[in-house]
Coordinates of C-alpha atoms and ligand atoms in Angstrom, one line a residue:
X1 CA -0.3 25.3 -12.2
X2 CA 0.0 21.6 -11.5
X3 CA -2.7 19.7 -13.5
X4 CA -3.5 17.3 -10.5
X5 CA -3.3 18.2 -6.9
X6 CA -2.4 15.2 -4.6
X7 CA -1.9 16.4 -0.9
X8 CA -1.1 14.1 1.6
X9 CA -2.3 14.2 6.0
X10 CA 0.2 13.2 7.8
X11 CA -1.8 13.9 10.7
X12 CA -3.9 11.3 9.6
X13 CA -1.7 8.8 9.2
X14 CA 0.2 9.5 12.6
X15 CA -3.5 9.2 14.3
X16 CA -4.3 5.8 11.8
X17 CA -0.9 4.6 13.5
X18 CA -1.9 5.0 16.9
X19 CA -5.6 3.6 16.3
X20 CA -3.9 0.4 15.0
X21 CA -1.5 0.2 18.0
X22 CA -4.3 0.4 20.2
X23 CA -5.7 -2.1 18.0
X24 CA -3.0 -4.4 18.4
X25 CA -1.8 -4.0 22.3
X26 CA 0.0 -7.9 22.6
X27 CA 2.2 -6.7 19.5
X28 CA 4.5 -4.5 17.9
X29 CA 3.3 -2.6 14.7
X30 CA 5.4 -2.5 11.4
X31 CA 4.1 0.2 9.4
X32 CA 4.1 -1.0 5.6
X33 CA 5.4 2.0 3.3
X34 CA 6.7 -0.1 0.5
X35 CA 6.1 1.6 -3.2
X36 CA 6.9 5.2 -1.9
X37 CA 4.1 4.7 1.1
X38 CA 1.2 3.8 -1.5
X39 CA 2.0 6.9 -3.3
X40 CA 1.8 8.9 -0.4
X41 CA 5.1 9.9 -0.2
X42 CA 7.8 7.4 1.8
X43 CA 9.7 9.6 3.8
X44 CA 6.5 12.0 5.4
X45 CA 4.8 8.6 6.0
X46 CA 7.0 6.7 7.3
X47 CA 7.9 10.0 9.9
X48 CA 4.2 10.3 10.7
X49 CA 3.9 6.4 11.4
X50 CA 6.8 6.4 13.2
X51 CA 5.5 9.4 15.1
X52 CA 1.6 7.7 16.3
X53 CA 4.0 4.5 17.6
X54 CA 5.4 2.3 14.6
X55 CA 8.3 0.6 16.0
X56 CA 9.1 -0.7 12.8
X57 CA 8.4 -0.1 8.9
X58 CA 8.4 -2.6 6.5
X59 CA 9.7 -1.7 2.7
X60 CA 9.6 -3.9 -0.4
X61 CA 12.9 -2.7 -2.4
X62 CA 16.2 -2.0 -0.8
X63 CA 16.4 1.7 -2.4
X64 CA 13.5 2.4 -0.4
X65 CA 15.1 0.7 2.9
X66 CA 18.5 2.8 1.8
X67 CA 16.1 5.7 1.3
X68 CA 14.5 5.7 4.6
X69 CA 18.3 5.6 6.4
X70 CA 19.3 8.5 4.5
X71 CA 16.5 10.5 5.6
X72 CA 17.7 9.6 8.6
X73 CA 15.7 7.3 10.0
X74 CA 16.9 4.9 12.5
X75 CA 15.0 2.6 13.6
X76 CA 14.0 -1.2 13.1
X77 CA 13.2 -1.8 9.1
X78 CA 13.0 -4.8 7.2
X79 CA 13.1 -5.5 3.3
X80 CA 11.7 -8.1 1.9
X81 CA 12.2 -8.1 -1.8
X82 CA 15.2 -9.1 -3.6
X83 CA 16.9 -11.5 -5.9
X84 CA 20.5 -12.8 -5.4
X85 CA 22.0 -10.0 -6.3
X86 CA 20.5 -7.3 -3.8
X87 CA 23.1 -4.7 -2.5
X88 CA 23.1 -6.5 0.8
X89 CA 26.1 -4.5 1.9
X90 CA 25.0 -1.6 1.8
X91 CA 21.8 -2.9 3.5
X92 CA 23.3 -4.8 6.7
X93 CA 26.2 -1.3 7.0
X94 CA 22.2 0.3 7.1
X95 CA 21.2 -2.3 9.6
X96 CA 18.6 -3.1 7.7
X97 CA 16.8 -6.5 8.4
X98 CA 16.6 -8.4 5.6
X99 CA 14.0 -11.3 4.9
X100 CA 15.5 -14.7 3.5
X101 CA 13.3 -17.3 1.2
X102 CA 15.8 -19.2 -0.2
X103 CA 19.5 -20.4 -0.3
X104 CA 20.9 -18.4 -3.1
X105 CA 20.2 -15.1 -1.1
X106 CA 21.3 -16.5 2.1
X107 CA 24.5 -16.7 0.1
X108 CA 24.8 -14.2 -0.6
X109 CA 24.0 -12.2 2.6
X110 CA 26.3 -14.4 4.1
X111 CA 29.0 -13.2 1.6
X112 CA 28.0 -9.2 2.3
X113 CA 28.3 -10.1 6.3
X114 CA 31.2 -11.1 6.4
X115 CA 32.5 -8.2 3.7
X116 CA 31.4 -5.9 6.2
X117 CA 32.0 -7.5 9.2
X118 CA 28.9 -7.1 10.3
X119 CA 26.1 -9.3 11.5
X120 CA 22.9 -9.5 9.4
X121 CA 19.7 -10.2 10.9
X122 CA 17.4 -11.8 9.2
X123 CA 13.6 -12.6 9.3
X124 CA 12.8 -16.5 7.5
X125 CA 10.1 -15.9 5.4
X126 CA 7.8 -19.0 4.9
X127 CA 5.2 -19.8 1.8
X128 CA 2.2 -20.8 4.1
X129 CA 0.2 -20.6 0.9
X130 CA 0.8 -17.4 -1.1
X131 CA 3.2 -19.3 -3.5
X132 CA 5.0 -15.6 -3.6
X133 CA 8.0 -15.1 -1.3
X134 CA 8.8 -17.6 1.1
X135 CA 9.8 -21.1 1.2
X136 CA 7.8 -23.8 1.1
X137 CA 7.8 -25.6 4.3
X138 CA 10.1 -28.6 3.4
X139 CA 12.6 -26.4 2.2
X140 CA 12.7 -24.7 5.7
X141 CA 15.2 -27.1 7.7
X142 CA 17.6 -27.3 5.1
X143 CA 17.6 -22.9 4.9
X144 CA 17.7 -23.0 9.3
X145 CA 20.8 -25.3 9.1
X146 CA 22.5 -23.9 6.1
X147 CA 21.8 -20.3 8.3
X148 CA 23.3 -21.7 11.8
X149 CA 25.9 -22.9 10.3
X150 CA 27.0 -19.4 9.0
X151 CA 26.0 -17.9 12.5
X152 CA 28.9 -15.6 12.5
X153 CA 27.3 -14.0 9.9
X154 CA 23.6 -13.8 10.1
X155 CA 21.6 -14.2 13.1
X156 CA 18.0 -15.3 11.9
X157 CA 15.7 -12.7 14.3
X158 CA 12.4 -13.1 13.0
X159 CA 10.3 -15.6 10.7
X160 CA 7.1 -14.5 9.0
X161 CA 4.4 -15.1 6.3
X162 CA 2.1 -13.5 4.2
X163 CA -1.8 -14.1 4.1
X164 CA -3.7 -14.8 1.0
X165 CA -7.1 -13.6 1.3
X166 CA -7.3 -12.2 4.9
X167 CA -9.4 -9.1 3.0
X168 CA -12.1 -12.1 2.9
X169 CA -12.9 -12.6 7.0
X170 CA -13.4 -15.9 7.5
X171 CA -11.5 -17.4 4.5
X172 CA -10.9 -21.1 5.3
X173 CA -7.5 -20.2 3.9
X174 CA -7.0 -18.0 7.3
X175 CA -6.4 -20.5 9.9
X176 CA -4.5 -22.7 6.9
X177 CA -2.1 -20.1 6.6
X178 CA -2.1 -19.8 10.4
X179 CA -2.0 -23.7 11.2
X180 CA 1.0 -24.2 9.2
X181 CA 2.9 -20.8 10.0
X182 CA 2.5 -22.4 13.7
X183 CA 4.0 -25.3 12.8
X184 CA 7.1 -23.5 11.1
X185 CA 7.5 -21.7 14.1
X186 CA 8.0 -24.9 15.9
X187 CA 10.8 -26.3 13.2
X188 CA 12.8 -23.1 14.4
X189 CA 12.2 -23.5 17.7
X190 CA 13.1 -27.4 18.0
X191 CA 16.6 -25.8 17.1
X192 CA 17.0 -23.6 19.9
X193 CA 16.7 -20.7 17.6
X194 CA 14.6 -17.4 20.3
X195 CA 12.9 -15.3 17.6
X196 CA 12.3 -11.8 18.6
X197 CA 9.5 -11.2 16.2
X198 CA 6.6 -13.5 14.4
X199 CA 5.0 -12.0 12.6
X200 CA 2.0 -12.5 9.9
X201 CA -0.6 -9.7 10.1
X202 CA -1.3 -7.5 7.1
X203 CA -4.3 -4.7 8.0
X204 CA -7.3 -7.2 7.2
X205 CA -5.8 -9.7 9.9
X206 CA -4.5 -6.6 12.0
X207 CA -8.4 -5.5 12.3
X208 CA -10.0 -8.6 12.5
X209 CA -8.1 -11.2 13.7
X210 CA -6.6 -10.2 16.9
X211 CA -5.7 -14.5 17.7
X212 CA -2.8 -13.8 15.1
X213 CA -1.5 -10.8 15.8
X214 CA 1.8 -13.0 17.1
X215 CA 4.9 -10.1 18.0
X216 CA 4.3 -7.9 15.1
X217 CA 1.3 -6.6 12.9
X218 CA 2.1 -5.3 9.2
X219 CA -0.7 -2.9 8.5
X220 CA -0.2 -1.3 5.2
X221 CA -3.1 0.4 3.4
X222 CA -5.0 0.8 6.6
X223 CA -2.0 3.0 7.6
X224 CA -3.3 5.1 4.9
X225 CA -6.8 5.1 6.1
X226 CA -7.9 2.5 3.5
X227 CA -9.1 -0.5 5.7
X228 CA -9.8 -3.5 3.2
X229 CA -12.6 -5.1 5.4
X230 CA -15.8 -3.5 6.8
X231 CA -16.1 -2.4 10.2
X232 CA -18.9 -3.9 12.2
X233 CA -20.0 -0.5 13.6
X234 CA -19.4 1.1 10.0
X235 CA -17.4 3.7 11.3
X236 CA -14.3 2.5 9.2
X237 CA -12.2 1.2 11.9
X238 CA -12.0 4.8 12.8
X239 CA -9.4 5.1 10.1
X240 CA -9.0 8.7 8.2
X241 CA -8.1 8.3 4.3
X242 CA -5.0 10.8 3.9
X243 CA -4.6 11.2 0.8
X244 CA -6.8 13.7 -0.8
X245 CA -6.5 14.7 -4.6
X246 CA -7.7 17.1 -6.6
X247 CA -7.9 19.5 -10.0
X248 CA -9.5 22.5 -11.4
X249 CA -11.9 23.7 -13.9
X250 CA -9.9 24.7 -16.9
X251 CA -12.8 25.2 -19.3
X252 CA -17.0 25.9 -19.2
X253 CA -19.0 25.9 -22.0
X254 CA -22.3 26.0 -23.2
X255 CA -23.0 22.8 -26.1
X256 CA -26.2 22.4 -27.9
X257 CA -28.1 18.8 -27.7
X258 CA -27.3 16.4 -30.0
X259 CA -23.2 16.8 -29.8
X260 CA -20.6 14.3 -29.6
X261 CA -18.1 14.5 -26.4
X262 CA -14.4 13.4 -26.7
X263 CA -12.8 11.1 -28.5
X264 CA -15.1 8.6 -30.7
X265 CA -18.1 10.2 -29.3
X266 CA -19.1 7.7 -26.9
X267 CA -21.2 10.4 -25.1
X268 CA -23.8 12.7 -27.0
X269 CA -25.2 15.7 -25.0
X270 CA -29.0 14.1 -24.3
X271 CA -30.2 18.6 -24.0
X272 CA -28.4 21.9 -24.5
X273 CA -25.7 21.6 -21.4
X274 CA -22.8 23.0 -19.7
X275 CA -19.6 21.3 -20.5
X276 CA -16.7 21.3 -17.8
X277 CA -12.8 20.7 -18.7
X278 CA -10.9 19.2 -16.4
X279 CA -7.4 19.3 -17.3
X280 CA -6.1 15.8 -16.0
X281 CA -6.2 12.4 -17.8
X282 CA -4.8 9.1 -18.2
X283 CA -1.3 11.1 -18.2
X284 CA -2.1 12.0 -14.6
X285 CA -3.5 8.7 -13.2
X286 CA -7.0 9.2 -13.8
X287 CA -7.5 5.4 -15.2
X288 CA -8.8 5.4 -19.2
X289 CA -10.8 2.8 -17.7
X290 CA -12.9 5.0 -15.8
X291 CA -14.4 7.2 -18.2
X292 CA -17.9 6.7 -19.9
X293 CA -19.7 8.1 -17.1
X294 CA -17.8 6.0 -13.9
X295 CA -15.1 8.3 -12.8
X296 CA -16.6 10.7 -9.7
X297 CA -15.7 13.8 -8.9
X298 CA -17.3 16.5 -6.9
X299 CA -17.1 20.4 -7.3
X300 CA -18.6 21.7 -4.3
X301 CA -20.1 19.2 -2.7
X302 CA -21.8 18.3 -6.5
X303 CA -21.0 14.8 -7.4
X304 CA -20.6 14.0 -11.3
X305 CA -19.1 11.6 -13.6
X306 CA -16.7 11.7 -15.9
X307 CA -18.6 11.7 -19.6
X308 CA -17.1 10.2 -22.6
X309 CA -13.6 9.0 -23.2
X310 CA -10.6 9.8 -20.4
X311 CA -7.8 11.7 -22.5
X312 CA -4.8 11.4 -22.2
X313 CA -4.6 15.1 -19.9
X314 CA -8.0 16.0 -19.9
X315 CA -11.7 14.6 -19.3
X316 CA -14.9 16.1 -19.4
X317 CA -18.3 16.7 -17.3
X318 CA -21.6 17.1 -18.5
X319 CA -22.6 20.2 -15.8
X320 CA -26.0 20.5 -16.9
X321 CA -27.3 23.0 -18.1
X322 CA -28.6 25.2 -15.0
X323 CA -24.9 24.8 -13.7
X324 CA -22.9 27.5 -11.7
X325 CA -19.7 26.4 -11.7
X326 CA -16.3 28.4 -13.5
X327 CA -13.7 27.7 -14.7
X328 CA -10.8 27.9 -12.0
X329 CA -13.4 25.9 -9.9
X330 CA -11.8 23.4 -7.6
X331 CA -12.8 19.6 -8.7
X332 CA -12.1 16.8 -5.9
X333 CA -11.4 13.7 -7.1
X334 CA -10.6 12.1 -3.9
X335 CA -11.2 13.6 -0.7
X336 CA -13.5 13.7 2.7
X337 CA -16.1 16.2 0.9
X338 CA -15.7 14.4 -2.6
X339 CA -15.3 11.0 -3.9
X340 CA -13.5 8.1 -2.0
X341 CA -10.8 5.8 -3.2
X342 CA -12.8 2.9 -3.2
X343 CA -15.5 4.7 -5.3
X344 CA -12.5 5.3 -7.8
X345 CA -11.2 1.7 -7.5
X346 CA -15.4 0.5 -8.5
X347 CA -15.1 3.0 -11.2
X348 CA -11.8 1.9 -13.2
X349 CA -12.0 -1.8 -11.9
X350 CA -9.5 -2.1 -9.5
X351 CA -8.5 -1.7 -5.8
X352 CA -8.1 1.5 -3.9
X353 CA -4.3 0.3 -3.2
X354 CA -4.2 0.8 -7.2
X355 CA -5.8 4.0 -7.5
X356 CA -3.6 5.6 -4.5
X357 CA -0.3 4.0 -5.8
X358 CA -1.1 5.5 -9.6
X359 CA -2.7 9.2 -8.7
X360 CA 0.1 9.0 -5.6
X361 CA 3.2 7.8 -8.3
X362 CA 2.5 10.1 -11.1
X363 CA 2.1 13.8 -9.1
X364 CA 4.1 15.7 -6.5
X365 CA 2.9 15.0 -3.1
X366 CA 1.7 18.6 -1.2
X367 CA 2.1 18.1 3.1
X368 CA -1.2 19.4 4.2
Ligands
PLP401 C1 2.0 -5.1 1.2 C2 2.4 -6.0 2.4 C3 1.8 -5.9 3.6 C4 0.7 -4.9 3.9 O1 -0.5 -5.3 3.3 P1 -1.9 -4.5 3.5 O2 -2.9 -5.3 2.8 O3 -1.7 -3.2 2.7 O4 -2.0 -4.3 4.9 C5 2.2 -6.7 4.7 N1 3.2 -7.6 4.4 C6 3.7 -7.8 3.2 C7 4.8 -8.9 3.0 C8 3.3 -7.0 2.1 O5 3.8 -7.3 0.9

């Protein structure tokens, strides 16, 4: 018996597709399913977003772009991430779209192009204000020119950025990011380059800044049913979380008062109680950081915490001591009658792209 169930609703993320095209009606939605779909399993996800309407997918790596094509996928992807020496034969053979930042990659796409004589098309990727991929704005004619001047190679097909602090509605860094994204789009334009796509939405800007939705929105974690800003009528965008985890009572036992619980004893039972084992830990993505009476799980609709230290396969639950549960007992960990990924992500200190990502990464992923 697996130690930590993580099942995965595709139907979910099909319908979170289709709410976020009819979200988005001016533009084209890429469906973000970079690091194995936020641990949700790349190839079911990126199927189910393809099937509620995304026209494109967006991948970090290029063995997840190579992945996708050898599930046999077929439509339009881009990859973003990659130094000089990326595979980028392999990748424009895939027809791949690849993303450009810099003049040492163009290089060496250029190179791979005309290896395979093949055309790559490529999206420009400008630094608005992330200081991550990009570049910076003044390095942008020199990277059009040295790219029209190879234009029996590459044809540049897109040009996009990447927000800061969208999550924060409102940000004065928003219309920043957006003022001189703009004003890139005109360098390209002044040289008679016709971009299919211009794009610059993640899911914060995707939900709640319609004004800069351009050609194409990026949603990622909202794809997931994860939206990372509020929803003025609190009904979360309408978005359903698909991932759902869970684990079982391996262990229930009656403790007297007065007895130290897992390693260094950081909880002491405060009565005579029921102790429940629950036979996943740190090994298993439950964050260390979590333990001490933050983690939440639920066994039947019960909500508890996780007491004492997280090991590094187990962690244990003060029951109380008029509790019913058994060992063999379902315990949710994340799931619509349990415990949500945000609550997790308050618990150990992080985001809930973290906490799907690690409890997504380290289990096999069960369609439901
Ligand atoms: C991860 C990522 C996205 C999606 O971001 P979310 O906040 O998950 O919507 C979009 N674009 C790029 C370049 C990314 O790296």
């Amino acid at each position: 018996m697996s130690r930590l169930k993580v099942s995965v609703d595709h139907g979910a993320i099909e319908r979170n597709v289709s709410r976020l095209v009819a979200m988005a009606p001016t533009a084209a939605v890429m469906a973000v399913v970079k690091a194995d779909a936020y641990g949700h399993g790349l190839v079911g996800a990126a199927a189910a977003a393809r099937a509620g309407g995304a026209t494109w997918l967006g991948v970090a790596q290029p063995d997840e772009a190579l992945a996708l094509r050898a599930a046999g996928d077929t439509g339009r992807l881009l990859c973003w991430l990659y130094s000089p020496e990326l595979p980028a034969r392999g990748l424009i053979r895939a027809g791949v779209d690849l993303s450009v930042s810099s003049l040492e990659v163009l290089d060496t796409i250029v190179a791979a192009a005309r290896m395979s004589g093949e055309r790559a098309r490529l999206h420009v990727a400008i630094d608005t204000g992330l200081s991550r991929e990009g570049v910076r704005p003044e390095g942008l004619p020199a990277l059009l020119d040295a790219a029209l001047a190879a234009d029996d190679a590459v044809e540049i097909v897109g040009a996009w950025s990447h927000f800061a602090w969208a999550d924060r509605p409102g940000d004065p860094t928003i219309d920043r990011q957006a003022d001189i994204f703009r004003a890139a789009l005109a360098v390209i334009e002044e040289r008679g380059i016709a971009l299919e796509v211009r794009h610059l939405a993640n899911s914060a800007a995707t939900l709640t800044r319609p004004d800069l939705h351009f050609d194409l929105v990026r949603p990622g974690i909202a794809v997931y049913g994860l939206p990372p800003v509020p929803s003025p009528p609190g009904d979360d965008w309408g978005l359903e979380p698909a991932m759902r985890v869970t684990a079982s009572l391996a262990l229930v036992k009656d403790v007297p008062a007065g007895e130290g619980v897992s390693y260094g004893h950081e909880y002491t039972t405060p009565r005579d109680t029921r102790l429940g084992l629950v036979t996943a830990g740190y090994a298993d993505g439950i964050f260390r950081s979590a333990g001490a009476g933050r983690g939440p799980v639920a066994i039947g609709g019960r909500e508890l915490r996780i007491v004492g230290r997280v090991c590094m396969d187990q962690v244990v639950l003060d029951l109380g001591p008029e509790a019913t549960e058994r060992a063999g007992d379902e315990v949710v960990l994340i799931g619509a009658d349990g415990p949500s990924a945000r609550a997790w992500a308050a618990a150990a200190g992080t985001i809930d792209y973290e906490i799907v990502c690690r409890f997504g990464g380290l289990k096999e992923k069960h369609p439901a």
